[in-house]
mmCIF file with all atom_site columns, C-alpha atoms in Angstrom:
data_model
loop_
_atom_site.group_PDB
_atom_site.id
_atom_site.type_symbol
_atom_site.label_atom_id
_atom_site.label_alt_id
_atom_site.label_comp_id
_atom_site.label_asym_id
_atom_site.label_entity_id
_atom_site.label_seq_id
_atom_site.pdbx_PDB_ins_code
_atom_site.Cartn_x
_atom_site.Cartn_y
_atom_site.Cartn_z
_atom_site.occupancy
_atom_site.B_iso_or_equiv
_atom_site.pdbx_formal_charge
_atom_site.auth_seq_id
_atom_site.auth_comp_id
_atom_site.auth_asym_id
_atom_site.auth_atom_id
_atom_site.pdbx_PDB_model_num
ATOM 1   C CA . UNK A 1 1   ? -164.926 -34.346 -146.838 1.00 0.00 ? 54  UNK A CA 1
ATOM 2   C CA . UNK A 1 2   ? -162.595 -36.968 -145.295 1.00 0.00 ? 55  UNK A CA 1
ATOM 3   C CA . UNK A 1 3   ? -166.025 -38.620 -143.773 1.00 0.00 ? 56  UNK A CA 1
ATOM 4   C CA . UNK A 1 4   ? -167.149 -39.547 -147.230 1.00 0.00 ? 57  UNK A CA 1
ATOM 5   C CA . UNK A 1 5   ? -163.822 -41.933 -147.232 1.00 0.00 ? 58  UNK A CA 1
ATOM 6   C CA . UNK A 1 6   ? -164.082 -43.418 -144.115 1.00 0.00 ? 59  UNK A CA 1
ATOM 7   C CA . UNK A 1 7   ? -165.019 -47.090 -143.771 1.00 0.00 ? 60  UNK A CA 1
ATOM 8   C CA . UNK A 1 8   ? -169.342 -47.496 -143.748 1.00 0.00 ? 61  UNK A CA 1
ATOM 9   C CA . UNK A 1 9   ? -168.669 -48.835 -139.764 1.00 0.00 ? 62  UNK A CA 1
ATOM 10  C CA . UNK A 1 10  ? -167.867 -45.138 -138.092 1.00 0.00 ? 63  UNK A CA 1
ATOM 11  C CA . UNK A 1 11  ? -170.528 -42.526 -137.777 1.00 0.00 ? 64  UNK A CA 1
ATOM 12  C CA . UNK A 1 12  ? -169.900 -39.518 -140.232 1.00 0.00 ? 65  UNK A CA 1
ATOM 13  C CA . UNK A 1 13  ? -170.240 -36.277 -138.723 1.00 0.00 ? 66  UNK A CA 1
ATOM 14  C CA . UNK A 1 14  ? -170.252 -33.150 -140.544 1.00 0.00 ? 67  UNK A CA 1
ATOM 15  C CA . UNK A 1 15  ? -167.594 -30.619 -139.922 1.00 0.00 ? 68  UNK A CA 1
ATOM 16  C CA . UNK A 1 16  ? -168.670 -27.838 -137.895 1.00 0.00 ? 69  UNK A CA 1
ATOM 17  C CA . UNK A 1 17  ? -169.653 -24.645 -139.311 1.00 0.00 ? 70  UNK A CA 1
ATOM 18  C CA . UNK A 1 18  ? -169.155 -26.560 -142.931 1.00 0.00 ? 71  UNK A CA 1
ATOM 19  C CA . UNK A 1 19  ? -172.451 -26.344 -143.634 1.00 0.00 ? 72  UNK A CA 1
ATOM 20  C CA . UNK A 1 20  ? -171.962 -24.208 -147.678 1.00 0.00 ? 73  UNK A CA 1
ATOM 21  C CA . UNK A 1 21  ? -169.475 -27.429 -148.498 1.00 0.00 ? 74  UNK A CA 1
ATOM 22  C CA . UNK A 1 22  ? -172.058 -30.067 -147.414 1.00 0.00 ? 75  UNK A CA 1
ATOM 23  C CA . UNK A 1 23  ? -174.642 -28.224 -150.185 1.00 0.00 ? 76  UNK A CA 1
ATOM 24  C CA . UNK A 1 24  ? -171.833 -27.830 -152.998 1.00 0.00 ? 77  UNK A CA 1
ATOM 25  C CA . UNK A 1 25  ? -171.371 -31.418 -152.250 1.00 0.00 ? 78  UNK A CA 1
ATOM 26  C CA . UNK A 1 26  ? -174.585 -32.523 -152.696 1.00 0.00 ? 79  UNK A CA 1
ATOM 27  C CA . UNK A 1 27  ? -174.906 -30.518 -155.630 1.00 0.00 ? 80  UNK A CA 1
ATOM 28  C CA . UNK A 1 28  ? -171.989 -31.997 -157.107 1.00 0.00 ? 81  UNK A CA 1
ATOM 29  C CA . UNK A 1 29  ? -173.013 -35.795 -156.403 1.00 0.00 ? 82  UNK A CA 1
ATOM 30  C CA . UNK A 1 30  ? -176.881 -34.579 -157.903 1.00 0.00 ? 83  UNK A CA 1
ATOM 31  C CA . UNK A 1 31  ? -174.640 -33.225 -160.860 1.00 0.00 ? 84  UNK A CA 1
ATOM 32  C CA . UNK A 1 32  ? -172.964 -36.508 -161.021 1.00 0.00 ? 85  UNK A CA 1
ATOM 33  C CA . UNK A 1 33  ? -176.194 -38.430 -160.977 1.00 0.00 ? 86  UNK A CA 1
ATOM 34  C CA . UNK A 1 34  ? -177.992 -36.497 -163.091 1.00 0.00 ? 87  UNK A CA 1
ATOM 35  C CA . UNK A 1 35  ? -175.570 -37.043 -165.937 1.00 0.00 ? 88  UNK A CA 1
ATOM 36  C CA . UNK A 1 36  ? -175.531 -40.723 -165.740 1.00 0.00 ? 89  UNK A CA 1
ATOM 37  C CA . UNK A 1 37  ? -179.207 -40.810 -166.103 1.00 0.00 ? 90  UNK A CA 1
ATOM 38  C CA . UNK A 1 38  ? -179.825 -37.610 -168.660 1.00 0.00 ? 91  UNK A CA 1
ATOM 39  C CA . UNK A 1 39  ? -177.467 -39.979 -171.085 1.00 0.00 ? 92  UNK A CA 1
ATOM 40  C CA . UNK A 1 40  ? -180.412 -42.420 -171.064 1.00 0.00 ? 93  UNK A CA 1
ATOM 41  C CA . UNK A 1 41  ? -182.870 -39.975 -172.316 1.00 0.00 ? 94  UNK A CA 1
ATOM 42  C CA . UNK A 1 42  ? -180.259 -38.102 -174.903 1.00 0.00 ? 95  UNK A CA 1
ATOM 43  C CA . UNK A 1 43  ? -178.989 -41.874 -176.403 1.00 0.00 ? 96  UNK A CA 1
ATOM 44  C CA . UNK A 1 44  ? -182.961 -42.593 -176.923 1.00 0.00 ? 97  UNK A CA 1
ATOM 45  C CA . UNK A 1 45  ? -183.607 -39.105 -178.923 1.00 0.00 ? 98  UNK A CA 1
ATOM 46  C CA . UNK A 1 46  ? -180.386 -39.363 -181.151 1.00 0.00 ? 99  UNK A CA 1
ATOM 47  C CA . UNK A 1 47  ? -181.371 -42.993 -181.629 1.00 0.00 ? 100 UNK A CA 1
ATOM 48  C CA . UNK A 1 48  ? -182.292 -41.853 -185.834 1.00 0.00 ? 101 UNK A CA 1
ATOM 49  C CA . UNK A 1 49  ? -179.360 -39.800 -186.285 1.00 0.00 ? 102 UNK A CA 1
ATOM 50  C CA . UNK A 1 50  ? -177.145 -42.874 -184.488 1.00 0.00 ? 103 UNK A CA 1
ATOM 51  C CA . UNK A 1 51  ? -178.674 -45.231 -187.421 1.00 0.00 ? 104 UNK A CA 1
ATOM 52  C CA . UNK A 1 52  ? -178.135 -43.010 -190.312 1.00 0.00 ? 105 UNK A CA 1
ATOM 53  C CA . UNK A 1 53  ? -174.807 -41.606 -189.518 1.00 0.00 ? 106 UNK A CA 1
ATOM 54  C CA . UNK A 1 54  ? -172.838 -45.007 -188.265 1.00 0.00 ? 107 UNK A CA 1
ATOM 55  C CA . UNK A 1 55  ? -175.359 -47.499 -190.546 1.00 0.00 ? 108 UNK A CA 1
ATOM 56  C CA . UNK A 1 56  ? -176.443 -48.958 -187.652 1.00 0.00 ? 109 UNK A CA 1
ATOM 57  C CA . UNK A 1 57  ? -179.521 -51.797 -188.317 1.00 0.00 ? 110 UNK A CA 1
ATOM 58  C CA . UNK A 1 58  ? -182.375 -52.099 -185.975 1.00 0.00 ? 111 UNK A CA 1
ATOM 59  C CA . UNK A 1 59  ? -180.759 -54.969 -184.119 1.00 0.00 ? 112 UNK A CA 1
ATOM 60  C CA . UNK A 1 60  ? -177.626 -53.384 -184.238 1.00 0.00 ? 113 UNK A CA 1
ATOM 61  C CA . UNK A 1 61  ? -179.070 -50.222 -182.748 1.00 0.00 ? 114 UNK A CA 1
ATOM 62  C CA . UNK A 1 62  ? -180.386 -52.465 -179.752 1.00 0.00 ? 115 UNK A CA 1
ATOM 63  C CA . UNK A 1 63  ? -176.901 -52.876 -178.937 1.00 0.00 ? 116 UNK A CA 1
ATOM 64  C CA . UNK A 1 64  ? -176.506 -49.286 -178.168 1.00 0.00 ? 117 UNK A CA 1
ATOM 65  C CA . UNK A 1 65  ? -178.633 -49.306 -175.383 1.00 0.00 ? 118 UNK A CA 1
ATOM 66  C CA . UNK A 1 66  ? -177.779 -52.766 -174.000 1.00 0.00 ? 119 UNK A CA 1
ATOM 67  C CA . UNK A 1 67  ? -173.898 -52.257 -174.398 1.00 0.00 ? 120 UNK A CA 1
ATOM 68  C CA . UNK A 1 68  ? -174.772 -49.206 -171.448 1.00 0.00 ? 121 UNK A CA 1
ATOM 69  C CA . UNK A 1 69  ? -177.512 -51.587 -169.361 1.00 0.00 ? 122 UNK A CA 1
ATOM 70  C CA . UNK A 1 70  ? -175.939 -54.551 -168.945 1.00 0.00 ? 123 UNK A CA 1
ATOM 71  C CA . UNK A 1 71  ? -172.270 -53.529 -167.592 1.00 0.00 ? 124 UNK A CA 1
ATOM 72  C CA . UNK A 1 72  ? -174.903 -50.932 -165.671 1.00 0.00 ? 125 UNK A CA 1
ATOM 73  C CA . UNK A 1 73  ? -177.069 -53.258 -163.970 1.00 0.00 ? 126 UNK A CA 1
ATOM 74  C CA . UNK A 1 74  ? -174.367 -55.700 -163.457 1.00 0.00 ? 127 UNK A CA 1
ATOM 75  C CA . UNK A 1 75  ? -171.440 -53.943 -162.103 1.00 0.00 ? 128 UNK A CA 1
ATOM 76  C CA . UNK A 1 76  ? -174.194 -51.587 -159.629 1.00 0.00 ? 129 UNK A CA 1
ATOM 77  C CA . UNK A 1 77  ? -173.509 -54.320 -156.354 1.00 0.00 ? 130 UNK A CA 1
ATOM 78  C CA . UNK A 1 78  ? -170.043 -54.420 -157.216 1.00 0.00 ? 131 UNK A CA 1
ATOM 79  C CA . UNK A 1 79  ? -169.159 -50.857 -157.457 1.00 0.00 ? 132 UNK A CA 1
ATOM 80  C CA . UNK A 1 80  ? -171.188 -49.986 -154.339 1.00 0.00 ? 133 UNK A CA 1
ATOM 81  C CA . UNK A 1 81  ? -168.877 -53.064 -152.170 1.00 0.00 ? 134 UNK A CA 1
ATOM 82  C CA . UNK A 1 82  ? -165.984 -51.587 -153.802 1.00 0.00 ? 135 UNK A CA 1
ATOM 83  C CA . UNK A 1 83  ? -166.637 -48.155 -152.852 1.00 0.00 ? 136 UNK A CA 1
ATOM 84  C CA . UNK A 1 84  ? -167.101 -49.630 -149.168 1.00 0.00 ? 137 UNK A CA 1
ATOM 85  C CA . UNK A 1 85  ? -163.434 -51.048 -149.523 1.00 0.00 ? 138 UNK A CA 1
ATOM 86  C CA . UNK A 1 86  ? -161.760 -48.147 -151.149 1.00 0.00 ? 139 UNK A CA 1
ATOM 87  C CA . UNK A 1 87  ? -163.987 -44.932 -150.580 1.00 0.00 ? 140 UNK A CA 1
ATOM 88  C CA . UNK A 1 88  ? -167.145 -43.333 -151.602 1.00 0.00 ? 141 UNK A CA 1
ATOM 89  C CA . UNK A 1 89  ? -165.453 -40.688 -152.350 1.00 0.00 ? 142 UNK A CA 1
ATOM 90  C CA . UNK A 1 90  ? -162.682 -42.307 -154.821 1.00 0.00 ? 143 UNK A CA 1
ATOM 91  C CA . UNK A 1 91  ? -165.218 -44.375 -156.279 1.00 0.00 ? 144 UNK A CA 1
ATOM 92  C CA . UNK A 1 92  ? -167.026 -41.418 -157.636 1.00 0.00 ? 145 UNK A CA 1
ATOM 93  C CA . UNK A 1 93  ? -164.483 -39.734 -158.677 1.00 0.00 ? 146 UNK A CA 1
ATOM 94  C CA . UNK A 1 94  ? -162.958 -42.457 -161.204 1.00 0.00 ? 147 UNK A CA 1
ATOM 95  C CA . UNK A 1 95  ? -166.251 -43.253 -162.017 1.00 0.00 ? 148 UNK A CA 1
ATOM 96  C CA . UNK A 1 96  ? -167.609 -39.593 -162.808 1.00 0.00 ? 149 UNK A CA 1
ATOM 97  C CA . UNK A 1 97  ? -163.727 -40.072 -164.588 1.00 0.00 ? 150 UNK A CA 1
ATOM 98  C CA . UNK A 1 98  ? -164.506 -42.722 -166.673 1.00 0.00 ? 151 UNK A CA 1
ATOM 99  C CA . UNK A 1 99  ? -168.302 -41.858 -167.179 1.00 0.00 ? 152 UNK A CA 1
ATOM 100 C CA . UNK A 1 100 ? -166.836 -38.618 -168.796 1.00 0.00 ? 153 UNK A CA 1
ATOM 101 C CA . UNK A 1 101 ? -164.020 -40.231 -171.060 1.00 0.00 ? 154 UNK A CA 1
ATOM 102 C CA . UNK A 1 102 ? -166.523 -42.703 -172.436 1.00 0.00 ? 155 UNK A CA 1
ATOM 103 C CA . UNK A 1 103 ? -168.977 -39.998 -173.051 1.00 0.00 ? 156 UNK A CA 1
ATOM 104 C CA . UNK A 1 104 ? -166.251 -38.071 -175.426 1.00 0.00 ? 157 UNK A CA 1
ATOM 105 C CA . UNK A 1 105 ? -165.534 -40.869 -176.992 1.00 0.00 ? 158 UNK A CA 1
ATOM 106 C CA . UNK A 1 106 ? -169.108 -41.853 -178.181 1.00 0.00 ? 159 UNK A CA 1
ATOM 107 C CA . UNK A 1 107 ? -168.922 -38.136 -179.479 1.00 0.00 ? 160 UNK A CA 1
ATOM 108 C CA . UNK A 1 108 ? -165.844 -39.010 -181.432 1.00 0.00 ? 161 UNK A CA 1
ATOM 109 C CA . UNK A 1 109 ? -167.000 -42.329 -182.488 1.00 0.00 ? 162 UNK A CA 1
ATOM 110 C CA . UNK A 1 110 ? -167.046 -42.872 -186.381 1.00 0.00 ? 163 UNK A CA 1
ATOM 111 C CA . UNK A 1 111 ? -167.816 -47.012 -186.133 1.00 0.00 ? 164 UNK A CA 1
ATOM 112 C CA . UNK A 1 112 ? -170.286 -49.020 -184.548 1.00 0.00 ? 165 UNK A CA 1
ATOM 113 C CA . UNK A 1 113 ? -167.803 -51.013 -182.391 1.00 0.00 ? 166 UNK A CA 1
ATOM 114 C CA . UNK A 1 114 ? -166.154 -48.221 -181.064 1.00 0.00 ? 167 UNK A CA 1
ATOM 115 C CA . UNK A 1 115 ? -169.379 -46.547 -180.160 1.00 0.00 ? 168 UNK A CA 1
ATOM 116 C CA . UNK A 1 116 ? -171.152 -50.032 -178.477 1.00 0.00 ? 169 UNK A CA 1
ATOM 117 C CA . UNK A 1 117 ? -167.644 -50.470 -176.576 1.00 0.00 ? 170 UNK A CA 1
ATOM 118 C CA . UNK A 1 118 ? -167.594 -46.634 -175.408 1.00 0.00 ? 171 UNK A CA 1
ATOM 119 C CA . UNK A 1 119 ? -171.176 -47.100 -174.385 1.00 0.00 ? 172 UNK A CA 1
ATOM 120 C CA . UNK A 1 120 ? -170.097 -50.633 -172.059 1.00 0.00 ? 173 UNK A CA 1
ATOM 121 C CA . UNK A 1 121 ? -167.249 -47.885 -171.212 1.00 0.00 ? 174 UNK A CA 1
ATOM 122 C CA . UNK A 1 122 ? -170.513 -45.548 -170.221 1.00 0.00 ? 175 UNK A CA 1
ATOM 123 C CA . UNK A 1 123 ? -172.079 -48.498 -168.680 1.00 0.00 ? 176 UNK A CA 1
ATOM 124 C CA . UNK A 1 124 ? -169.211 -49.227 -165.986 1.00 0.00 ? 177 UNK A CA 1
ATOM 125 C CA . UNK A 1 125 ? -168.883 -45.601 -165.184 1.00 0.00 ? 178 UNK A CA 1
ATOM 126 C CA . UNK A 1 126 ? -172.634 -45.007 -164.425 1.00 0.00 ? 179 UNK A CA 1
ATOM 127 C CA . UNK A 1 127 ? -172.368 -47.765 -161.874 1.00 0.00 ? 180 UNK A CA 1
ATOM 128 C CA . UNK A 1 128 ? -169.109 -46.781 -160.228 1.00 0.00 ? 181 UNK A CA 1
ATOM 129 C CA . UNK A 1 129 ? -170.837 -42.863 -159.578 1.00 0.00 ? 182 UNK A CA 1
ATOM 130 C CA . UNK A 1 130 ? -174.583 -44.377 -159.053 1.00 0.00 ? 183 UNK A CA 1
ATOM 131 C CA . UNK A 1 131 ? -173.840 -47.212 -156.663 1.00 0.00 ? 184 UNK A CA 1
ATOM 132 C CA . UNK A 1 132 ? -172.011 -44.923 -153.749 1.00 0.00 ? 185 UNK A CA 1
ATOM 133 C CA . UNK A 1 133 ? -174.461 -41.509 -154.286 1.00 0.00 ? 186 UNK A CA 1
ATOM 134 C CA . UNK A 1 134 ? -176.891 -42.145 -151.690 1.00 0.00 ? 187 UNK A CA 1
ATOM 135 C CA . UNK A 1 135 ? -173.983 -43.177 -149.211 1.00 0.00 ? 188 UNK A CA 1
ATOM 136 C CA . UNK A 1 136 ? -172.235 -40.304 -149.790 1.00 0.00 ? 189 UNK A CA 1
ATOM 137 C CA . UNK A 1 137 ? -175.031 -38.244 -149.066 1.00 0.00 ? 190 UNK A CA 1
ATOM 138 C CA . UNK A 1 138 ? -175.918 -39.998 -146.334 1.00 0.00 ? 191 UNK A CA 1
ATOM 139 C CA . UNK A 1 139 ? -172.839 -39.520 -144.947 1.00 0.00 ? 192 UNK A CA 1
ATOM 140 C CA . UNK A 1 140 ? -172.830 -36.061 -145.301 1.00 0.00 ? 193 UNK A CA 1
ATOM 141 C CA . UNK A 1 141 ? -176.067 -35.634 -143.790 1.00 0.00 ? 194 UNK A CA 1
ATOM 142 C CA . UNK A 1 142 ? -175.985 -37.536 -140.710 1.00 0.00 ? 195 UNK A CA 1
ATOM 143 C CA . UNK A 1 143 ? -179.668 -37.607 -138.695 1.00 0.00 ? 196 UNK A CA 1
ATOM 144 C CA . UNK A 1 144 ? -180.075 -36.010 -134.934 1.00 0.00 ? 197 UNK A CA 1
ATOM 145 C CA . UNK A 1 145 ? -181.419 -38.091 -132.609 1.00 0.00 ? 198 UNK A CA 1
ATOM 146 C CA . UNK A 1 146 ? -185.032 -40.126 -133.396 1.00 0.00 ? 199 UNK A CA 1
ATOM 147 C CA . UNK A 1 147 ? -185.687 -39.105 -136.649 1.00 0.00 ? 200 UNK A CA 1
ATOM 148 C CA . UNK A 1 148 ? -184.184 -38.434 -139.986 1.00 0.00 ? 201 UNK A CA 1
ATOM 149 C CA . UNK A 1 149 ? -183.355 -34.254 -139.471 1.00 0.00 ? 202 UNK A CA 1
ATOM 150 C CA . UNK A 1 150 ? -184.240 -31.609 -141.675 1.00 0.00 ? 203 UNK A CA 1
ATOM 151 C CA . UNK A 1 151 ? -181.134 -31.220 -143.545 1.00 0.00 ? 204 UNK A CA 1
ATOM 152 C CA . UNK A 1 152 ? -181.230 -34.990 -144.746 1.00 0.00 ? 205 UNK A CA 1
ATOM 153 C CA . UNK A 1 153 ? -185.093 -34.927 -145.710 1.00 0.00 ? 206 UNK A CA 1
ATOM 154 C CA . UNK A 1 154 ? -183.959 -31.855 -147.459 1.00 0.00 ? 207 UNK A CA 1
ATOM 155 C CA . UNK A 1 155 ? -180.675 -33.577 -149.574 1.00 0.00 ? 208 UNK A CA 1
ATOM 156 C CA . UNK A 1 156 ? -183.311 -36.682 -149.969 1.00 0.00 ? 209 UNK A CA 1
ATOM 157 C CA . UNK A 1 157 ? -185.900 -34.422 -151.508 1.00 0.00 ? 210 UNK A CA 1
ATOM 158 C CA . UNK A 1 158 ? -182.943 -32.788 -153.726 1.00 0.00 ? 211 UNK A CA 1
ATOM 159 C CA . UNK A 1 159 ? -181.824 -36.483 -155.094 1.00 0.00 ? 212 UNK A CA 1
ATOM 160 C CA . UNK A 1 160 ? -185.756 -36.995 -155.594 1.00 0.00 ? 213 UNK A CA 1
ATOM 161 C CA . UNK A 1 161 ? -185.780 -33.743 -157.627 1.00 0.00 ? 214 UNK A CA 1
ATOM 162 C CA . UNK A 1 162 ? -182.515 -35.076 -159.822 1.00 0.00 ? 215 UNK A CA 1
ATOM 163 C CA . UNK A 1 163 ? -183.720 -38.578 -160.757 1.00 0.00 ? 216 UNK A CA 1
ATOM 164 C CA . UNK A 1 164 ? -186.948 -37.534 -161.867 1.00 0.00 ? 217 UNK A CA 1
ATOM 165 C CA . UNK A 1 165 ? -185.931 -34.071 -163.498 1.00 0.00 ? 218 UNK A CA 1
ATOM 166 C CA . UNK A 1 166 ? -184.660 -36.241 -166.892 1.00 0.00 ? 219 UNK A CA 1
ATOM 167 C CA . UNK A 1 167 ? -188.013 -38.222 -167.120 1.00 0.00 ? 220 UNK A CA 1
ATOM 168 C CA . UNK A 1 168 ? -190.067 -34.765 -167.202 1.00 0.00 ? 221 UNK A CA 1
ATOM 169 C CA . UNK A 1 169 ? -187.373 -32.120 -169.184 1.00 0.00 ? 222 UNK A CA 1
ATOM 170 C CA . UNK A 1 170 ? -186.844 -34.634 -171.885 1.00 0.00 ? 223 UNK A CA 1
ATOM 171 C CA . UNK A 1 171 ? -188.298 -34.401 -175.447 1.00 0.00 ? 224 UNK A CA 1
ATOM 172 C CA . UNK A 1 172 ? -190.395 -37.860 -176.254 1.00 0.00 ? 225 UNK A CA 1
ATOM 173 C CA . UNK A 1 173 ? -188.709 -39.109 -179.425 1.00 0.00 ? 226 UNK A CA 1
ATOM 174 C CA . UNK A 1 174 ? -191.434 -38.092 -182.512 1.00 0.00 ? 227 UNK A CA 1
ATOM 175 C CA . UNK A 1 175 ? -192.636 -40.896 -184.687 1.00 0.00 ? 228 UNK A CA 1
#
């Protein structure tokens, strides 16, 4: 695992006969993905119960999904340089930290302002996990010779399988 935290510049090799850990890796960083972009789907179903329970107005309700999307979209460049400076590996980690945190307290949250600022909370952690995934499993799957090698095609198609599970599993909101 020490690859994952090396600077982007060296080529990562996998250790030898580590080839269970690489998987449980990937699953993990899938795992870690998947959450940030499940939330997405869950936040638009409980939209209804968000407005009646907090008294949230239609405007006001906007601001549940843009307090996520905006620190999301504009922390994404960031957190991926950052995670070139300090590790992949790190970066994940306190941002599958935060992610988490902020997700308990949106559970917890009995106000509007404490839920918008626990969903900007959301926000920066989604970026600090998403930005370094596909580095991380790059790095763990490092091609042979001309082309790509059947491991990575196969921890490609497994992030495929993730980011579009969500979009197909979830329940469309009923109006």
């Amino acid at each position: 695992m020490t690859s994952l935290t090396e600077s982007p510049s060296r080529t990562a090799r996998p250790l030898p006969g580590r080839t269970s850990s690489r998987w449980a890796s990937l699953a993990v960083l899938c795992a870690g993905a998947l959450m940030t972009i499940l939330d997405g789907n869950i936040v638009t179903v409980a939209m209804p119960a968000i407005q009646n329970d907090l008294g949230f107005t239609a405007s006001g309700l906007a601001w549940v999904v843009n307090a996520y999307l905006i620190p999301f979209g504009g922390l994404l460049l960031l957190a991926g340089r950052l995670g070139d400076l300090v590790g992949r590996k790190r970066m994940f980690t306190w941002g599958l930290a935060l992610f988490t945190a902020a997700s308990v307290l949106c559970g917890v949250a009995t106000g509007q302002a404490v839920l918008i600022a626990a969903r900007a909370l959301q926000g920066v952690g989604g970026a600090m996990t998403s930005a370094v995934v596909l580095g991380m499993v790059i790095a763990l799957f490092p091609s042979r010779g001309n082309g790509p090698g059947r491991s990575r095609c196969s921890a490609r198609s497994a992030r495929r399988a993730e980011r579009s599970a969500p979009s197909s599993a979830a329940p469309s909101p009923r109006r």
